[in-house]
Each structure stands twice: as C-alpha cells, then as structure tokens.
Amino acid sequence: MGSVERPEPLRLGSVAPNFKADTTKGPIDFHEFIGNNWVVLFSHPEDYTPVCTTELGAFAKLEPEFARRGVKLIGLSANTIESHGGWIKDINEIAGSDLQFPIIGDKQRQVALAYDMLDHQDATNVDSKGIAFTIRSVFVIDPNKKIRTILSYPASTGRNSAEVLRIVDSLQTGDKWRVTTPINWVPGDDVIVAPPVKTEEAQKLWPDLKIIKPYLRTTPLPKEKTSAA
C-alpha cells in the first residue's frame, strides 16, 4: 500500500511555504499577504465548533494589540468560505468581538498538508467523510517569511491567546535588543543578555547588568523599550 507523500517537516527557521487560497477577505497569495509584516497563522478543526468559537473571539479582541506590533492575524478552518461567513456572526455575538482578520477556507486541506496541521492519532478528529481535521496549530512568521515559533494543540484543548502575544513580544524584543527572555517573562520583567554578547560589551550596553553566573547575565528592560510599548 503506497503511503501519502508527506512534505519536508517544517522547523523553526524554515521559510513558511507559500500558497494561494480563498479567504473571507478574498483570494490571497500568502507571501504577498505577509509583505513586511509579522504574521500569526493559526488553524481550527472546523467551523461551528465550540472551542474554536471561543478562540477566534479571543483573537479578534486581541487583534488591536497584534496590529500595534505590526502583526497580521490569519485563521484557517477546514471548511468553505461560505460556511465561515455565518460562523463569524456567531463568534462576534458570543464574544462581543468584531472579527476583522481573514479566515482561509481549506476544505481540500491543501494548506493543512503543507503545514503538517493534521492529526495523526485522534480518530474522532475527522469530518463526515473520515478525512482528518486540522489540529490547533500556531505559526509565528517574521517579515523574512521565516517560521519563528510552532505550537500544536489537540482539538480538545483551546489555546492561550495571551501566550501567543507574549511569544511575539519575546521575539520582537529579542531581535531588537539582542536579549533572550526567561521563564514566564512578560514585558517589563528583566531580560537575559544573549550569550554571544561579551560581558565587556554587555556592561557598556546595560549599565544595570547583573552577573548571576558567567552564563546568566540579566538586565532590567522597561516595558516602554519592548514591543509591547
């Protein structure tokens, strides 16, 4: 029995595969859509499903925060565009949101396959024809079209929209200041000076540098200097 051709696995640093697709805001070429922006692409198993409805409402409410950071949101669901339209009305009604970002119609799973968003083990996560639905994937993509973060959640578990925003803040702040962010970091907390920055240079850059261990050097970084400002 021939196995289905699976694309090369996507890793952090891979270029986000390009695709053309219909969305609730019209047809797009994904790389053109990215342009010079950061993008968060996230998938949902199906329209009119309870967990997805709560998620999209939460992302719609946070969209202005993403926009302030130069981030575009784009959703994906394994249904048709026509179906998405009615669902968006429900989402806005339930969440009190105003969902503006596009949602890709991926009935044929073209994008889901390219991004390996399919469930390998949950036999219940399928449509009426037995075709696997998408899992809850999140891809954070930078302006160079590079994938910087991949999250995969099962269909049963809703995501944390604040965590996706926190990841964006960590990546954007880190790129700007050559720092890394410790466990549970939120903008305004101390950051870690990236290992390649020598201590001598770090002390010039960060007058309040604290050397906890030679390999663990922290500095305050006010929220105003992070991408959350």
CSV table of C-alpha atoms in Angstrom, one decimal:
chain,number,residue,atom,x,y,z
A,1,MET,CA,0.0,0.0,0.0
A,2,GLY,CA,1.5,3.4,-1.1
A,3,SER,CA,1.9,5.9,1.7
A,4,VAL,CA,0.8,9.5,1.3
A,5,GLU,CA,3.7,11.8,0.2
A,6,ARG,CA,4.4,14.0,3.3
A,7,PRO,CA,6.2,17.3,2.8
A,8,GLU,CA,9.6,18.0,4.4
A,9,PRO,CA,8.9,18.7,8.1
A,10,LEU,CA,8.7,22.4,9.0
A,11,ARG,CA,11.2,23.5,11.6
A,12,LEU,CA,12.0,26.8,13.3
A,13,GLY,CA,13.9,28.8,10.7
A,14,SER,CA,12.1,27.1,7.7
A,15,VAL,CA,10.7,29.5,5.2
A,16,ALA,CA,6.9,29.5,5.5
A,17,PRO,CA,5.5,27.6,2.5
A,18,ASN,CA,3.7,29.9,0.1
A,19,PHE,CA,0.2,29.1,-1.1
A,20,LYS,CA,-2.7,30.7,-2.8
A,21,ALA,CA,-6.1,30.4,-1.1
A,22,ASP,CA,-9.6,31.9,-0.8
A,23,THR,CA,-10.3,33.7,2.4
A,24,THR,CA,-13.2,35.5,4.0
A,25,LYS,CA,-11.5,38.7,2.7
A,26,GLY,CA,-10.9,37.5,-0.8
A,27,PRO,CA,-8.1,35.5,-2.5
A,28,ILE,CA,-4.6,35.8,-1.2
A,29,ASP,CA,-1.0,34.8,-2.1
A,30,PHE,CA,0.4,34.1,1.3
A,31,HIS,CA,3.9,35.6,0.8
A,32,GLU,CA,2.3,38.7,-0.6
A,33,PHE,CA,0.0,38.8,2.4
A,34,ILE,CA,3.0,38.6,4.8
A,35,GLY,CA,4.7,41.5,3.0
A,36,ASN,CA,7.0,43.2,5.5
A,37,ASN,CA,4.9,42.2,8.5
A,38,TRP,CA,5.0,39.6,11.2
A,39,VAL,CA,2.1,37.1,10.8
A,40,VAL,CA,0.4,34.7,13.1
A,41,LEU,CA,-1.3,31.8,11.2
A,42,PHE,CA,-3.5,29.6,13.2
A,43,SER,CA,-5.7,26.6,12.3
A,44,HIS,CA,-9.0,25.3,13.6
A,45,PRO,CA,-10.6,21.9,13.2
A,46,GLU,CA,-13.9,23.1,11.9
A,47,ASP,CA,-16.5,25.9,11.7
A,48,TYR,CA,-19.3,26.0,14.3
A,49,THR,CA,-17.3,24.0,16.8
A,50,PRO,CA,-17.4,25.2,20.4
A,51,VAL,CA,-13.7,25.5,21.3
A,52,CYS,CA,-12.8,27.3,18.0
A,53,THR,CA,-15.6,29.8,18.5
A,54,THR,CA,-14.1,30.9,21.9
A,55,GLU,CA,-10.6,31.0,20.4
A,56,LEU,CA,-11.5,33.2,17.4
A,57,GLY,CA,-13.4,35.6,19.6
A,58,ALA,CA,-10.4,36.0,21.9
A,59,PHE,CA,-8.0,36.5,19.0
A,60,ALA,CA,-10.5,39.1,17.5
A,61,LYS,CA,-10.5,41.0,20.8
A,62,LEU,CA,-6.7,41.0,20.9
A,63,GLU,CA,-6.2,41.9,17.3
A,64,PRO,CA,-5.6,45.6,18.0
A,65,GLU,CA,-2.7,44.6,20.3
A,66,PHE,CA,-1.2,42.4,17.5
A,67,ALA,CA,-1.7,45.2,15.0
A,68,ARG,CA,0.2,47.7,17.2
A,69,ARG,CA,3.2,45.3,17.0
A,70,GLY,CA,3.0,45.1,13.2
A,71,VAL,CA,1.5,41.6,13.3
A,72,LYS,CA,-1.2,40.4,10.9
A,73,LEU,CA,-3.5,37.5,12.1
A,74,ILE,CA,-4.9,34.9,9.7
A,75,GLY,CA,-7.0,31.9,10.6
A,76,LEU,CA,-7.7,28.7,8.8
A,77,SER,CA,-10.5,26.2,9.0
A,78,ALA,CA,-11.2,23.1,7.0
A,79,ASN,CA,-14.4,24.4,5.6
A,80,THR,CA,-15.7,26.6,2.8
A,81,ILE,CA,-15.7,30.4,2.8
A,82,GLU,CA,-19.5,30.4,2.7
A,83,SER,CA,-19.6,28.5,6.0
A,84,HIS,CA,-17.1,30.9,7.6
A,85,GLY,CA,-19.3,33.9,7.0
A,86,GLY,CA,-22.2,32.7,9.1
A,87,TRP,CA,-19.8,31.4,11.8
A,88,ILE,CA,-18.1,34.8,12.2
A,89,LYS,CA,-21.5,36.4,13.1
A,90,ASP,CA,-21.9,33.8,15.9
A,91,ILE,CA,-18.3,34.5,17.1
A,92,ASN,CA,-18.9,38.2,17.3
A,93,GLU,CA,-22.2,37.7,19.1
A,94,ILE,CA,-20.8,35.4,21.7
A,95,ALA,CA,-17.5,37.2,22.3
A,96,GLY,CA,-18.7,40.7,21.8
A,97,SER,CA,-15.9,41.0,19.3
A,98,ASP,CA,-15.5,42.5,15.8
A,99,LEU,CA,-13.5,39.8,13.9
A,100,GLN,CA,-11.7,41.6,11.0
A,101,PHE,CA,-8.8,39.2,10.1
A,102,PRO,CA,-9.2,36.8,7.2
A,103,ILE,CA,-10.0,33.1,7.6
A,104,ILE,CA,-8.7,30.7,5.0
A,105,GLY,CA,-11.1,28.2,3.5
A,106,ASP,CA,-9.1,24.9,3.4
A,107,LYS,CA,-11.8,22.4,2.6
A,108,GLN,CA,-9.3,20.4,0.5
A,109,ARG,CA,-6.6,20.5,3.3
A,110,GLN,CA,-4.1,22.0,0.8
A,111,VAL,CA,-2.6,24.4,3.4
A,112,ALA,CA,-3.1,21.9,6.3
A,113,LEU,CA,-0.9,19.4,4.4
A,114,ALA,CA,1.8,21.9,3.5
A,115,TYR,CA,2.0,22.9,7.2
A,116,ASP,CA,1.5,19.4,8.6
A,117,MET,CA,-1.5,20.5,10.6
A,118,LEU,CA,-3.2,17.1,10.6
A,119,ASP,CA,-4.0,14.9,13.5
A,120,HIS,CA,-2.1,11.6,13.4
A,121,GLN,CA,-3.8,9.8,16.3
A,122,ASP,CA,-7.2,11.2,17.3
A,123,ALA,CA,-9.5,9.0,15.3
A,124,THR,CA,-12.5,11.2,16.3
A,125,ASN,CA,-11.0,14.4,14.8
A,126,VAL,CA,-12.3,13.7,11.3
A,127,ASP,CA,-15.1,15.1,9.1
A,128,SER,CA,-18.1,13.2,7.8
A,129,LYS,CA,-16.0,11.6,5.0
A,130,GLY,CA,-13.4,10.4,7.5
A,131,ILE,CA,-10.8,13.0,6.4
A,132,ALA,CA,-8.6,14.2,9.2
A,133,PHE,CA,-9.4,17.7,10.5
A,134,THR,CA,-6.7,20.2,11.3
A,135,ILE,CA,-5.3,20.4,14.8
A,136,ARG,CA,-4.8,23.7,16.6
A,137,SER,CA,-1.5,24.9,15.1
A,138,VAL,CA,0.0,28.3,15.5
A,139,PHE,CA,2.9,29.6,13.3
A,140,VAL,CA,4.6,32.9,14.2
A,141,ILE,CA,6.3,34.1,11.0
A,142,ASP,CA,8.6,37.0,10.7
A,143,PRO,CA,9.0,39.6,7.9
A,144,ASN,CA,11.7,37.4,6.3
A,145,LYS,CA,9.0,34.7,5.9
A,146,LYS,CA,10.9,32.6,8.4
A,147,ILE,CA,8.9,30.4,10.9
A,148,ARG,CA,10.0,31.5,14.4
A,149,THR,CA,7.6,29.5,16.6
A,150,ILE,CA,5.4,26.5,16.1
A,151,LEU,CA,2.7,25.5,18.6
A,152,SER,CA,0.5,22.4,18.2
A,153,TYR,CA,-2.5,21.8,20.4
A,154,PRO,CA,-5.0,18.9,20.2
A,155,ALA,CA,-8.6,19.6,19.0
A,156,SER,CA,-9.8,19.2,22.6
A,157,THR,CA,-7.7,22.0,24.1
A,158,GLY,CA,-8.2,25.7,23.5
A,159,ARG,CA,-5.1,27.8,23.1
A,160,ASN,CA,-4.0,30.8,25.3
A,161,SER,CA,-4.2,34.0,23.1
A,162,ALA,CA,-2.2,36.0,25.7
A,163,GLU,CA,0.7,33.4,25.3
A,164,VAL,CA,0.8,33.9,21.5
A,165,LEU,CA,1.1,37.7,22.1
A,166,ARG,CA,3.8,37.1,24.7
A,167,ILE,CA,5.8,35.0,22.2
A,168,VAL,CA,5.6,37.8,19.7
A,169,ASP,CA,6.8,40.3,22.3
A,170,SER,CA,9.7,38.0,23.2
A,171,LEU,CA,10.8,37.5,19.6
A,172,GLN,CA,10.5,41.2,18.6
A,173,THR,CA,12.1,42.5,21.8
A,174,GLY,CA,14.9,39.9,21.5
A,175,ASP,CA,15.6,40.8,17.8
A,176,LYS,CA,15.8,44.4,18.7
A,177,TRP,CA,18.0,44.3,21.8
A,178,ARG,CA,20.0,41.0,21.4
A,179,VAL,CA,18.4,39.6,24.5
A,180,THR,CA,16.5,36.4,25.4
A,181,THR,CA,13.6,36.2,27.8
A,182,PRO,CA,13.5,33.9,30.9
A,183,ILE,CA,10.7,31.6,32.1
A,184,ASN,CA,7.3,33.3,32.5
A,185,TRP,CA,8.7,36.6,31.2
A,186,VAL,CA,6.2,39.4,30.4
A,187,PRO,CA,7.2,42.8,29.1
A,188,GLY,CA,8.7,44.9,31.9
A,189,ASP,CA,10.5,41.9,33.5
A,190,ASP,CA,14.3,41.6,33.5
A,191,VAL,CA,15.7,40.0,30.4
A,192,ILE,CA,18.8,37.9,29.8
A,193,VAL,CA,21.7,39.2,27.7
A,194,ALA,CA,22.2,36.8,24.7
A,195,PRO,CA,25.3,34.6,25.2
A,196,PRO,CA,27.2,35.9,22.0
A,197,VAL,CA,27.3,39.4,23.6
A,198,LYS,CA,30.6,39.5,25.6
A,199,THR,CA,30.4,40.8,29.2
A,200,GLU,CA,32.5,43.9,28.5
A,201,GLU,CA,30.2,44.9,25.7
A,202,ALA,CA,27.1,44.0,27.7
A,203,GLN,CA,28.3,46.3,30.6
A,204,LYS,CA,28.5,49.2,28.2
A,205,LEU,CA,25.1,48.4,26.7
A,206,TRP,CA,23.4,47.7,30.0
A,207,PRO,CA,24.7,49.8,32.9
A,208,ASP,CA,22.5,47.8,35.3
A,209,LEU,CA,23.8,44.4,34.2
A,210,LYS,CA,23.7,41.8,36.9
A,211,ILE,CA,26.0,38.8,36.6
A,212,ILE,CA,24.3,35.9,38.4
A,213,LYS,CA,26.6,33.4,36.8
A,214,PRO,CA,29.1,34.0,33.9
A,215,TYR,CA,26.5,32.4,31.6
A,216,LEU,CA,23.4,34.1,33.2
A,217,ARG,CA,23.5,37.9,32.9
A,218,THR,CA,20.3,39.8,33.4
A,219,THR,CA,19.3,43.4,32.9
A,220,PRO,CA,16.2,45.4,33.5
A,221,LEU,CA,14.4,46.3,30.3
A,222,PRO,CA,11.4,48.6,30.9
A,223,LYS,CA,8.2,47.8,29.2
A,224,GLU,CA,8.5,51.0,27.2
A,225,LYS,CA,11.5,49.6,25.4
A,226,THR,CA,9.8,46.3,24.5
A,227,SER,CA,7.5,45.7,21.5
A,228,ALA,CA,4.5,45.9,24.0
A,229,ALA,CA,5.1,49.7,24.3
